[in-house]
Short mmCIF file of C-alpha atoms and ligand atoms in Angstrom, two decimals:
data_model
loop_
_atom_site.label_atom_id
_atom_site.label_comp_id
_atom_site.label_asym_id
_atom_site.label_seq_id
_atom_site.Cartn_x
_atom_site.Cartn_y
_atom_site.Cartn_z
CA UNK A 1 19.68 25.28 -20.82
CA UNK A 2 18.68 23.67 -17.37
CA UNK A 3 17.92 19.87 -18.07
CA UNK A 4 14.69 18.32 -17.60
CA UNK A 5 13.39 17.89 -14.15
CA UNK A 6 10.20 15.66 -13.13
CA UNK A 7 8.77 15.72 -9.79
CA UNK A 8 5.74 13.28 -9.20
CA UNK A 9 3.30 14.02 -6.37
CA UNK A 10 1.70 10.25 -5.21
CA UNK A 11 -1.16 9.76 -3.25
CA UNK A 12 -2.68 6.37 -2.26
CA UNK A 13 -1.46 2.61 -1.93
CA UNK A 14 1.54 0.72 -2.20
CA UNK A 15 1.17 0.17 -5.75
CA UNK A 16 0.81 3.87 -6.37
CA UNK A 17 4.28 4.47 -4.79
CA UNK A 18 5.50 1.87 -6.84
CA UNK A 19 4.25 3.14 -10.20
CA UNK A 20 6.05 6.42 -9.38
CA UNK A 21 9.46 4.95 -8.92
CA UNK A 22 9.13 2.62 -12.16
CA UNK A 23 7.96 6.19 -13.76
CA UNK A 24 11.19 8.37 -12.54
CA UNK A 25 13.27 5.24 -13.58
CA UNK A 26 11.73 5.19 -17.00
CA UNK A 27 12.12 8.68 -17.63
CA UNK A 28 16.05 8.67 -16.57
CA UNK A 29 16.46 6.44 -19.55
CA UNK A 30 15.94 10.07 -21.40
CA UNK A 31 17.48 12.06 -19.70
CA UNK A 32 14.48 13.41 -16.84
CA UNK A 33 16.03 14.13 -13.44
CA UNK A 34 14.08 13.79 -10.18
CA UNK A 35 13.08 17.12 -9.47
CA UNK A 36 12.93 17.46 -5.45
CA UNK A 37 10.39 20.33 -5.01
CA UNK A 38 7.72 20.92 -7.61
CA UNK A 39 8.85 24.55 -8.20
CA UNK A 40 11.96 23.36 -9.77
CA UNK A 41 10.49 20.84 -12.03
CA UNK A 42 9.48 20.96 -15.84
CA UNK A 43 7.32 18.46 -15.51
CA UNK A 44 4.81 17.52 -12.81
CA UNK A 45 2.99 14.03 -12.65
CA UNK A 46 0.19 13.55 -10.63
CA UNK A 47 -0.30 9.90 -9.03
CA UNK A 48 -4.00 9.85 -7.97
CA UNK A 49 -5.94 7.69 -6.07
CA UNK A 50 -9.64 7.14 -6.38
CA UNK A 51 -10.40 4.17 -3.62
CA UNK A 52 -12.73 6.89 -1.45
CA UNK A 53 -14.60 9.82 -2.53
CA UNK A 54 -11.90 11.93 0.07
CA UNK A 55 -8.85 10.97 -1.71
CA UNK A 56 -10.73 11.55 -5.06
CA UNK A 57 -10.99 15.42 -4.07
CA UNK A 58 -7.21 15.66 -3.37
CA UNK A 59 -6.98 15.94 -7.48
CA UNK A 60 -8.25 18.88 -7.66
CA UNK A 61 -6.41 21.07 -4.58
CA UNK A 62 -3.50 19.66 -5.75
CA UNK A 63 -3.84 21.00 -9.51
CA UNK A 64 -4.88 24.21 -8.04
CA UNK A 65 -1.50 24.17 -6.39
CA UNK A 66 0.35 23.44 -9.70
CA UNK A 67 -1.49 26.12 -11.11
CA UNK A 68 0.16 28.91 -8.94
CA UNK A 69 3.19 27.75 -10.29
CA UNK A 70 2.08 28.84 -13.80
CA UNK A 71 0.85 31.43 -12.81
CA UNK A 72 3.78 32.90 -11.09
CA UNK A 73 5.38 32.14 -14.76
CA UNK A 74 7.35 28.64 -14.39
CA UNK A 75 7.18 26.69 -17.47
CA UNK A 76 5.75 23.36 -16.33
CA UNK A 77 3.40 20.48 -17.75
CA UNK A 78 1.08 19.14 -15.84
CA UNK A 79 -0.02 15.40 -16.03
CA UNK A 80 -2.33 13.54 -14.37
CA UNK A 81 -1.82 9.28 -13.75
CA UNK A 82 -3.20 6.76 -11.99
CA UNK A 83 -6.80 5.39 -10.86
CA UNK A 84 -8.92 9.02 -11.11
CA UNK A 85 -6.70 9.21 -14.41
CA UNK A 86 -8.38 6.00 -15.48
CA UNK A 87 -11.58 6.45 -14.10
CA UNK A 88 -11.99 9.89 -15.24
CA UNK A 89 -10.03 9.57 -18.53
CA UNK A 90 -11.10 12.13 -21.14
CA UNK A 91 -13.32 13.93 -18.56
CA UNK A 92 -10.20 15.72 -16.83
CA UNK A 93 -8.68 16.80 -20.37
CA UNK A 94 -12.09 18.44 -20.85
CA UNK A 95 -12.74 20.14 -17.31
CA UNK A 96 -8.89 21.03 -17.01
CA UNK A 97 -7.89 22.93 -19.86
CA UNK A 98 -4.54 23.22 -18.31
CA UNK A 99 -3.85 19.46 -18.04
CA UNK A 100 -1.50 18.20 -20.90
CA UNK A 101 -1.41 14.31 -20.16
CA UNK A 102 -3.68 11.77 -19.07
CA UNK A 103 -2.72 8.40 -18.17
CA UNK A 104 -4.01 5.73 -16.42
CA UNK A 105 -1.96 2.92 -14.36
CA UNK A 106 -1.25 0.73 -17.27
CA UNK A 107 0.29 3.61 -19.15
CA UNK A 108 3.10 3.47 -16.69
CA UNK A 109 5.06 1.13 -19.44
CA UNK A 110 4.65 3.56 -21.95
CA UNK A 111 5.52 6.79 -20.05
CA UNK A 112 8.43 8.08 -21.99
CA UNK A 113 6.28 7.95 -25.54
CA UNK A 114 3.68 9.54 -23.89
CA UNK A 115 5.68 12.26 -22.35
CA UNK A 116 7.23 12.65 -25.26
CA UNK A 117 4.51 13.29 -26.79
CA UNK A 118 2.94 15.89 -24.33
CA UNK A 119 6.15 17.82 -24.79
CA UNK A 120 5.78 17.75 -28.54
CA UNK A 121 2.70 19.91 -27.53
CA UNK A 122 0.21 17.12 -28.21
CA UNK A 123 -2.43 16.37 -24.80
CA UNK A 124 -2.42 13.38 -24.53
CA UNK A 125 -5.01 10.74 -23.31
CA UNK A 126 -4.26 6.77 -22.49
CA UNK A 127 -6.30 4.89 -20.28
CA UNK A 128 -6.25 1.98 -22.43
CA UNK A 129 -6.09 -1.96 -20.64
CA UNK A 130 -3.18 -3.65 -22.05
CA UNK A 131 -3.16 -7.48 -23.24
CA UNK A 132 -3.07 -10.02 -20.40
CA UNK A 133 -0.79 -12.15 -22.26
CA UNK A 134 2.84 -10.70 -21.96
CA UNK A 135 2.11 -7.85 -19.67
CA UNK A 136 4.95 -5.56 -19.78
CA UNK A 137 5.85 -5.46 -16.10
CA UNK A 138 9.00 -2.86 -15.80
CA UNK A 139 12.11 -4.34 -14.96
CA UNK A 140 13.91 -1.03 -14.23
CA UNK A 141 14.50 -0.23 -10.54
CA UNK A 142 14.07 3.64 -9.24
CA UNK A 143 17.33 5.23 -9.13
CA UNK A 144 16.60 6.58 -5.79
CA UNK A 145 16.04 2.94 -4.52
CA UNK A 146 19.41 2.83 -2.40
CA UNK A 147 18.56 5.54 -0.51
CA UNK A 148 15.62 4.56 0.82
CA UNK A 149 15.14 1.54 3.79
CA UNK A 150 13.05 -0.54 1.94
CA UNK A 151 11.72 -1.12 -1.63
CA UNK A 152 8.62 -2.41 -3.42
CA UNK A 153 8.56 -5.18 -5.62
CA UNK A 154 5.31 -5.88 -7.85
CA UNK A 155 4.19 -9.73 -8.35
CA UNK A 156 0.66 -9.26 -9.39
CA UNK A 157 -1.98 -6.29 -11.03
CA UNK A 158 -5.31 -5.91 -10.89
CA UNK A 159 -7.98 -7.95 -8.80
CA UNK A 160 -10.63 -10.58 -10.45
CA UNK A 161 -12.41 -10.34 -6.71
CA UNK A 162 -15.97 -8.66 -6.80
CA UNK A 163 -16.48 -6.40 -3.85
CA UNK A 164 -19.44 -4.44 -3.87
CA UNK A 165 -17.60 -1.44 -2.45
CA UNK A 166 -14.83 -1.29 -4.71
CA UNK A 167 -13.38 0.68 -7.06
CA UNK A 168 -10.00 -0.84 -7.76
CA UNK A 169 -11.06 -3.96 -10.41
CA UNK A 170 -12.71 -1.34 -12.46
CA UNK A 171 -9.39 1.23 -12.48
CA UNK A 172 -6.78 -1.45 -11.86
CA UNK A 173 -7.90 -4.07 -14.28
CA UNK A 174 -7.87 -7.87 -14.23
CA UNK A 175 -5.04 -9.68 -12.31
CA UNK A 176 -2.21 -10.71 -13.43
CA UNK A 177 1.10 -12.41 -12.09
CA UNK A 178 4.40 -11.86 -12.92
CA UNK A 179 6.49 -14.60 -13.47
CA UNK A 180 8.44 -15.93 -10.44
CA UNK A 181 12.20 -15.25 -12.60
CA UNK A 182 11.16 -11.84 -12.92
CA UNK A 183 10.36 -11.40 -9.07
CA UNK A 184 13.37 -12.74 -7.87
CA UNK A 185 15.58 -10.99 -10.16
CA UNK A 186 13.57 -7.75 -9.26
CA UNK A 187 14.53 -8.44 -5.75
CA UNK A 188 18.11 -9.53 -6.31
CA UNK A 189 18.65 -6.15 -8.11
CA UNK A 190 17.88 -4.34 -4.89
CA UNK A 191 19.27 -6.65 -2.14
CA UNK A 192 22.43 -5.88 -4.57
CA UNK A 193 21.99 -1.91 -4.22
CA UNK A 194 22.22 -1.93 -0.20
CA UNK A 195 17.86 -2.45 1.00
CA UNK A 196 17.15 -4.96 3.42
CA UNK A 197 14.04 -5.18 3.56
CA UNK A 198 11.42 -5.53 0.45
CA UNK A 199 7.43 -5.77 0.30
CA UNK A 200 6.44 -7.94 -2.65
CA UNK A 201 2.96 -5.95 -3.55
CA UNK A 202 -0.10 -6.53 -5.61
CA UNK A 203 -3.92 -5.82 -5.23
CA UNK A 204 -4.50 -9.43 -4.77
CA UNK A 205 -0.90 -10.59 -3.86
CA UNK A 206 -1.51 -13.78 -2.24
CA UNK A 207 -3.80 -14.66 -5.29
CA UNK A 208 -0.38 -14.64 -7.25
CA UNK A 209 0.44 -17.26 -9.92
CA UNK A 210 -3.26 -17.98 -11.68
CA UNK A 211 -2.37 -17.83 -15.53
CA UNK A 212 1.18 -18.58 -14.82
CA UNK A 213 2.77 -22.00 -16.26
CA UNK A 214 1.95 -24.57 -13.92
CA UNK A 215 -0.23 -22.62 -11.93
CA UNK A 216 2.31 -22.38 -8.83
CA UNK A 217 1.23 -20.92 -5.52
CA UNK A 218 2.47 -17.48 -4.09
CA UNK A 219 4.01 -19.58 -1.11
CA UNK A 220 6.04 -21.06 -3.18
CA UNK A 221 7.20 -17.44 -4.68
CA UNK A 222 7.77 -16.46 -0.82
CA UNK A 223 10.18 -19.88 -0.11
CA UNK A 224 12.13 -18.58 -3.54
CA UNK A 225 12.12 -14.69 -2.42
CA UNK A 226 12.54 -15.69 0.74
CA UNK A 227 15.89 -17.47 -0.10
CA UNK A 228 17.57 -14.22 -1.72
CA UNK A 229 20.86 -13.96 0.13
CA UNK A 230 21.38 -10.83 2.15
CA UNK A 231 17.58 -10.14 2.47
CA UNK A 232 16.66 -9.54 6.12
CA UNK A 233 12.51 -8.91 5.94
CA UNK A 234 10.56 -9.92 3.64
CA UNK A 235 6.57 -9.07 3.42
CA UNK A 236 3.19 -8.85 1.29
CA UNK A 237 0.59 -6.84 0.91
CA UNK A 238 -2.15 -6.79 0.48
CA UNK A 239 -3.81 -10.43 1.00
CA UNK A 240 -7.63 -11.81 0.59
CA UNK A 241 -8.52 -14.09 3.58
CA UNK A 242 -10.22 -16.58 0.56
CA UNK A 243 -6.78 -16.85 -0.85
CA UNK A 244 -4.91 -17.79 2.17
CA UNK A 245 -4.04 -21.55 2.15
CA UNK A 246 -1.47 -23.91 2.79
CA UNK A 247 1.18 -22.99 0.95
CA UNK A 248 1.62 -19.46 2.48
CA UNK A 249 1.40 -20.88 6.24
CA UNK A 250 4.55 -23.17 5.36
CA UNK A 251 6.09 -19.98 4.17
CA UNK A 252 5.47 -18.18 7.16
CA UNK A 253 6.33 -21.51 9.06
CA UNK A 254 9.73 -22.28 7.11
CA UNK A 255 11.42 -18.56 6.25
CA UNK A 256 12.87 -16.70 9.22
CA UNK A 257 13.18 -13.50 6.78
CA UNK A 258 9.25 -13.49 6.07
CA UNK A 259 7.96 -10.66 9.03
CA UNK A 260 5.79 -12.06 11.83
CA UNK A 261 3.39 -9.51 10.49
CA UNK A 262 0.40 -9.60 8.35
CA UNK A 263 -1.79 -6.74 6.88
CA UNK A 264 -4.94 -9.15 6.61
CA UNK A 265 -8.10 -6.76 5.57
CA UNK A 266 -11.51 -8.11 7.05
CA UNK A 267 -13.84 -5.25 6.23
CA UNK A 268 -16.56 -6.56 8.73
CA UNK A 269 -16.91 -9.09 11.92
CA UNK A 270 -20.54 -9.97 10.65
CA UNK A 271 -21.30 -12.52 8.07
CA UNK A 272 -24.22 -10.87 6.45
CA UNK A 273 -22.24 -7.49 5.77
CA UNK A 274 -19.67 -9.61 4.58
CA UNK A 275 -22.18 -11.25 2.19
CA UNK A 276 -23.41 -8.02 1.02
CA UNK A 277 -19.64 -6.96 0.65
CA UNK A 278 -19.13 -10.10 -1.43
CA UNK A 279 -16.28 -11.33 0.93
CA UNK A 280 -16.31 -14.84 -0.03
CA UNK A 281 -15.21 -15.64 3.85
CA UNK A 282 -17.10 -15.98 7.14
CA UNK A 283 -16.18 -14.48 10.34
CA UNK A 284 -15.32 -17.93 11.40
CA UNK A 285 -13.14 -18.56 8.65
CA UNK A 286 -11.23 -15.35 9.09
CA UNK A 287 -10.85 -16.40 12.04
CA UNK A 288 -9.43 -20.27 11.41
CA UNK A 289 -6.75 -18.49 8.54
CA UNK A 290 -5.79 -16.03 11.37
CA UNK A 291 -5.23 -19.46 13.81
CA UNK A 292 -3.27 -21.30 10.87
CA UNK A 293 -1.03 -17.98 10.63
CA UNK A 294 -0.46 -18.08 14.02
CA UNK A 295 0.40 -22.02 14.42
CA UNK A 296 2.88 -21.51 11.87
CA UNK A 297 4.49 -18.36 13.20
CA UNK A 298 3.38 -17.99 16.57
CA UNK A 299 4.63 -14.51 17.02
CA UNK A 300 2.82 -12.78 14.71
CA UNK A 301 0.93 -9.65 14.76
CA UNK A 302 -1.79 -9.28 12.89
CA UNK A 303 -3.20 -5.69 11.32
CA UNK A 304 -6.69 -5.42 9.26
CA UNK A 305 -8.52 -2.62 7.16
CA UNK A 306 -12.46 -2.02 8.34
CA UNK A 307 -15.25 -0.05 6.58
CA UNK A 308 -17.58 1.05 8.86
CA UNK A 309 -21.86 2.15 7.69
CA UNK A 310 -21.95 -0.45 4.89
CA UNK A 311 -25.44 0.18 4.08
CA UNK A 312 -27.34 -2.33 5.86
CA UNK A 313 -25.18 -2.46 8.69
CA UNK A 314 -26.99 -2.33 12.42
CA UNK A 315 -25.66 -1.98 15.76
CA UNK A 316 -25.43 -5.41 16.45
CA UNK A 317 -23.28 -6.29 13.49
CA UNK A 318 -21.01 -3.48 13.74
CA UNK A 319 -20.78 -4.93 17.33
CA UNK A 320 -19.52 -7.90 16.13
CA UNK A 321 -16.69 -5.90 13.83
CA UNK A 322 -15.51 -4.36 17.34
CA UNK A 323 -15.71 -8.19 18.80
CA UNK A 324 -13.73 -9.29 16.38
CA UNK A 325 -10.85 -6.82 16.47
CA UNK A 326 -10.20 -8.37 20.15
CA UNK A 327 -10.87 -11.81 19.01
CA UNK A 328 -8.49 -12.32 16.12
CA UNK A 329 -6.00 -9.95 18.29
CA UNK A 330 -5.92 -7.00 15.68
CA UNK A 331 -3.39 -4.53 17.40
CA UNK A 332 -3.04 -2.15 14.27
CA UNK A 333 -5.37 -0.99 11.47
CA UNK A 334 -6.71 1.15 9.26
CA UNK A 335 -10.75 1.90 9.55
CA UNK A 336 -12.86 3.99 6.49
CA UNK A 337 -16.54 5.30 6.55
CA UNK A 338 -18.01 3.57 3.95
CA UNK A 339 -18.01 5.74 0.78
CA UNK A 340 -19.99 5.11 -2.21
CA UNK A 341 -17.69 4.57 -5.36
CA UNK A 342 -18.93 5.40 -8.97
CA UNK A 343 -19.75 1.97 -11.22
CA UNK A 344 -19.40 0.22 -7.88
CA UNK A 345 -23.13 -2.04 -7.09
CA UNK A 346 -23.18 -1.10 -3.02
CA UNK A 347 -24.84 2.07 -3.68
CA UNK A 348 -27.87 0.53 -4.95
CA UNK A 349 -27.90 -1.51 -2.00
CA UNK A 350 -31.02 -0.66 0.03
CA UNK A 351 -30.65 0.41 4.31
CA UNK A 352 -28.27 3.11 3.89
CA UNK A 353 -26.25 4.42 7.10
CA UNK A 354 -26.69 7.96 7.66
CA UNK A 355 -23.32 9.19 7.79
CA UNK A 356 -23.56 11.01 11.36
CA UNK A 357 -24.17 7.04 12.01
CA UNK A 358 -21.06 5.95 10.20
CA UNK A 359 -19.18 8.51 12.27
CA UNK A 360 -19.90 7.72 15.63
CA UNK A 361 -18.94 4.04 14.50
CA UNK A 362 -15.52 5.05 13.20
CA UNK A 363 -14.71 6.69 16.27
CA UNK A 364 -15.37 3.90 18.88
CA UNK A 365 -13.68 1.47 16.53
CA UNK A 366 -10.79 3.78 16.50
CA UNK A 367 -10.90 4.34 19.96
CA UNK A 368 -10.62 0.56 20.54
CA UNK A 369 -7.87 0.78 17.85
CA UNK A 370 -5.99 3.36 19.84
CA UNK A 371 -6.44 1.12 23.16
CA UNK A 372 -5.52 -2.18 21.57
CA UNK A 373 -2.03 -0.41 20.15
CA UNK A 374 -1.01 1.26 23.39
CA UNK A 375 -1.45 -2.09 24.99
CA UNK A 376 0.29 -4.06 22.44
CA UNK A 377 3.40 -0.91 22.51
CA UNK A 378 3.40 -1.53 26.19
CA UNK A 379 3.22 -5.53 25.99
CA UNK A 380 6.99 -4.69 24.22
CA UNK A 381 8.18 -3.33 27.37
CA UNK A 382 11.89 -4.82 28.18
CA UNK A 383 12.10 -6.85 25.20
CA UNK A 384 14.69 -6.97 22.36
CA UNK A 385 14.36 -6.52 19.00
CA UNK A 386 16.54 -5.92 15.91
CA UNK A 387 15.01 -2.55 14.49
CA UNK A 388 16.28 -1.04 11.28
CA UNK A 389 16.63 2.03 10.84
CA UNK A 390 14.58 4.15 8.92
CA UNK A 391 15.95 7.79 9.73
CA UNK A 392 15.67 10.42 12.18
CA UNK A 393 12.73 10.79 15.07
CA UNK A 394 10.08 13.10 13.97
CA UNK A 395 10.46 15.54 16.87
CA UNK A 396 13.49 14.88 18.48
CA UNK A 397 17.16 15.36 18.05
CA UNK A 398 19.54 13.05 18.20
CA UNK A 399 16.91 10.21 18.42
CA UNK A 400 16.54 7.79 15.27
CA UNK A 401 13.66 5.62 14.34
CA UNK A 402 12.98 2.50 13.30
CA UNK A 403 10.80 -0.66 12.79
CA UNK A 404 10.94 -4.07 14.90
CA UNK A 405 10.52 -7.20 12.60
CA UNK A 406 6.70 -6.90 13.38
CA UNK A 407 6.43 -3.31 12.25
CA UNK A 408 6.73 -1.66 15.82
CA UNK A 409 8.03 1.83 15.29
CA UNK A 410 10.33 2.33 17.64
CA UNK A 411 12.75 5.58 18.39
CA UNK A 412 15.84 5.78 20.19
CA UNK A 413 18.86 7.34 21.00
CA UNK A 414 21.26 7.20 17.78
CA UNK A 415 23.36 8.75 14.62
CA UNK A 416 21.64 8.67 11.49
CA UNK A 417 24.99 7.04 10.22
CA UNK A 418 23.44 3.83 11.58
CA UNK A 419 20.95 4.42 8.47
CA UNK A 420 19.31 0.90 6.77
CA UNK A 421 21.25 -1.19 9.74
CA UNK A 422 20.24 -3.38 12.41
CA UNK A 423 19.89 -2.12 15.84
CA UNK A 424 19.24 -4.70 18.97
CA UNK A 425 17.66 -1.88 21.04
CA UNK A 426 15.44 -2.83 24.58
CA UNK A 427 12.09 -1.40 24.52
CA UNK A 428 11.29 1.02 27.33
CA UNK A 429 8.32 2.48 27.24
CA UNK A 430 4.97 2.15 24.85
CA UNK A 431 3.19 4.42 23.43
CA UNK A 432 -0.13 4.49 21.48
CA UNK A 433 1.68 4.65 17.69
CA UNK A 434 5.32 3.90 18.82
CA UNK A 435 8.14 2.56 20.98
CA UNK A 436 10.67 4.23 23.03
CA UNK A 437 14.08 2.48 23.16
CA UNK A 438 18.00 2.26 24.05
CA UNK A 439 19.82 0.48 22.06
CA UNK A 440 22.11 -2.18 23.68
CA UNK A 441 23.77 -3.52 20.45
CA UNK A 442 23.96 -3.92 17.07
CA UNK A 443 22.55 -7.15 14.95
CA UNK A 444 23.38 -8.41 11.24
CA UNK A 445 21.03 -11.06 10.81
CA UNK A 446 23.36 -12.43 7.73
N1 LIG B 501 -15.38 3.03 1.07
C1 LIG B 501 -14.63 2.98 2.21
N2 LIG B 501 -13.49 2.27 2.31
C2 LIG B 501 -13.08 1.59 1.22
N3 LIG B 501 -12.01 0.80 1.02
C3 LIG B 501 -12.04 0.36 -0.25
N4 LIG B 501 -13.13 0.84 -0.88
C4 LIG B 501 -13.80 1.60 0.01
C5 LIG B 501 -14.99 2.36 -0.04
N5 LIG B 501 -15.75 2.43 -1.14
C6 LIG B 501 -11.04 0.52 2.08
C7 LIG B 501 -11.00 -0.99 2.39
C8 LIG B 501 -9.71 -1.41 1.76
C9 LIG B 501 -8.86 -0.17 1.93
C10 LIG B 501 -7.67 -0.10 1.04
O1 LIG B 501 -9.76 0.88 1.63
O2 LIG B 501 -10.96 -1.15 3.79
O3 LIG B 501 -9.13 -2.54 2.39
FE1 LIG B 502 -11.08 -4.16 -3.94
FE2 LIG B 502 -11.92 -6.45 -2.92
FE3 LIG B 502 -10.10 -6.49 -4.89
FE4 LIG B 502 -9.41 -5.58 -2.47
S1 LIG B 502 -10.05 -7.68 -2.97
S2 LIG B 502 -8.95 -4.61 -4.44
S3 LIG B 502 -11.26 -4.63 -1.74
S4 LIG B 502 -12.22 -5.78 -5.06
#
């Protein structure tokens, strides 16, 4: 009798990724292996994501897919987890007859009893909120962990913020902070297995530590992370500009280990869109966090999320979001076409942007993207940087890749024995999404 294999298919954020590893660790503890195809597993988890309408629709492809599997006679459950899990909930058990198990993000603790369930032939349904008080963050670290470069670490859940746009308080719950013991042992567990380099995570991670004892600050859970012997880079995601503060510019001023990079979202460059996206920040004071950032590390690079066609938006102000992406120096980020979200209050919002509209918008901010990265790739040229590497070069052989403290992807010649070290390689040449390099030593930062 083959044993149980589980292969989970994730779409989405940081936190999704996450929840997959803390599932696969969860369901070692009886006896699941990590299936590495999905036509060898016995089990099939599917990690959705439901933050645009586009990622929404990958659900159902995807559980066509699984259902060829069937079909062509494998014996396999099918389960689906995560935000369209919780947002659809009972809807998917009813329009899939083929689903067995339903379970949204705060299910993840309970996975094994509700697997076991599904296999008892039960389909099962749990998109229940679990208590604030005592939320049962889980400790257990994927058993994969030491083969990958870098590792997630959760520190908060949820989001209490209020934008208009958004799905995620509505699938992802309230927030809530794990305590700072937990973090740092979370952390030590995988600096001990070999990784270098660890992302604390949360929706809201820089709004860590309300509802903790003592209400500390999440700059003071960087100075402690920060201080975990043998950990080379250390960075968040993803941060509210309203949260920023004091405490995290001394972390980025003190810790050499904390990246001189910051994912910093700012949606819009104009202050009435960013009213109607209920923001709770200016421009101008997106502006002054960026400049305390950068007086406090004064290398660092700065990367931001846009939606573009908020309804209401004109010209002018989606000027000002292309102004604004030179002005705070944005060299990398990620830009959406608004999308309207179920629940969510922008829809009712009156001025809607017809979506040809919202299209040629994306595509001169990304075109401005595109410029501003080649230039910043090229602004590299000749300089050193420790880069750790990741693996091998998409395309080429014999060429690894790698990132620069301040996320520049960079490829060069290499083995892939130099796996999760530290190369000093010399940029030579910039590109629009990455680096080319020789490498002209080798760096331990320890
Ligand atoms: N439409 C378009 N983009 C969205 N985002 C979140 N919700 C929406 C939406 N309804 C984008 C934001 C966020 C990123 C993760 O996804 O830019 O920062
Ligand atoms: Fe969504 Fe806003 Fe919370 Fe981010 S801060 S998860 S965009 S509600």
């Amino acid at each position: 009798m083959p044993s149980d294999k589980v292969y989970v298919r994730t779409f989405g954020c940081q936190m999704n990724v996450y929840d997959t590893g803390k599932m696969y660790a969860l369901l070692a503890r009886d006896g699941w292996e990590r299936a590495e195809t999905p036509e060898e597993a016995t089990l099939i988890l599917i990690n959705t994501c439901s933050i645009r309408e586009k990622a929404e629709n990958k659900l159902h492809s995807t559980l066509g897919e699984y259902r060829g599997l069937r079909k062509r006679g494998q014996q396999v459950r099918v389960g689906v987890t995560g935000c369209v899990a919780q947002q659809e909930g009972e809807a998917i058990l009813r329009r899939y007859p083929d689903v067995d198990l339903v379970v949204g993000p705060d299910g993840v603790p309970h996975i094994r009893e509700l697997v076991a369930r599904a296999q008892a032939g039960e389909r099962v349904l749990d998109t229940d909120f679990l208590a604030l008080a005592g939320y049962p963050f889980v400790p257990d670290v994927d058993p994969q962990a030491s083969k990958l470069h870098t590792g997630f670490v959760t520190v908060q859940k949820g989001c209490d913020h209020k934008c208009t746009y958004c799905i995620v308080p509505s699938v992802r719950g309230a927030e809530v902070s794990r305590s700072a013991d937990e973090v740092v042992a979370e952390v030590e567990a995988l600096v001990a297995q070999g990784l270098k380099d660890i992302t604390l995570i949360g929706q809201n991670v820089n709004g860590w530590g309300k509802g903790l004892p003592g209400d500390p600050r999440f700059g003071e859970l960087l100075l402690r992370v920060g201080a975990v012997s043998g950990l080379d880079r250390l960075h968040y995601t993803t941060s509210h500009p309203s949260e920023m503060g004091p405490d995290i510019y001394q972390a980025h001023r003190q810790l050499p280990n904390l990246v001189p990079h910051l994912h910093l979202p700012v949606q819009s460059g104009n202050n009435r869109i960013l009213k109607r996206m209920h923001r709770l920040y200016t421009r101008e004071h997106y502006l002054d966090v960026v400049a305390a950032l950068r007086e406090a590390r004064p290398d660092l690079v700065l990367g931001s999320d846009f939606i573009v066609g908020f309804p209401g938006e004109t010209a002018a102000e989606f000027q000002q979001t292309l102004d604004l992406l030179v002005e705070a120096d944005i060299v990398m980020s990620y830009s959406f076409k608004y999308s309207e979200r179920p629940g969510t209050p922008a829809p009712r919002l009156p001025d809607a942007v017809p979506p040809e509209v919202a299209g040629q918008r994306l595509t001169a901010l990304q075109t401005l993207q595109r410029e501003r990265s080649l230039a910043w790739h090229r602004s590299l040229e000749g300089r050193v940087f420790p880069v750790l590497v990741e693996g091998p070069a998409r395309h080429d052989e014999g060429v690894i890749a790698g990132r620069t403290p301040h996320g520049a992807m960079v490829n060069f010649p290499g083995s892939l024995e130099q796996l999760n070290q530290l190369a000093l390689v010399r940029v030579t040449k910039g590109f629009t999404h990455s680096a080319r390099g020789e490498q002209v030593g080798s760096a331990d930062l320890r």
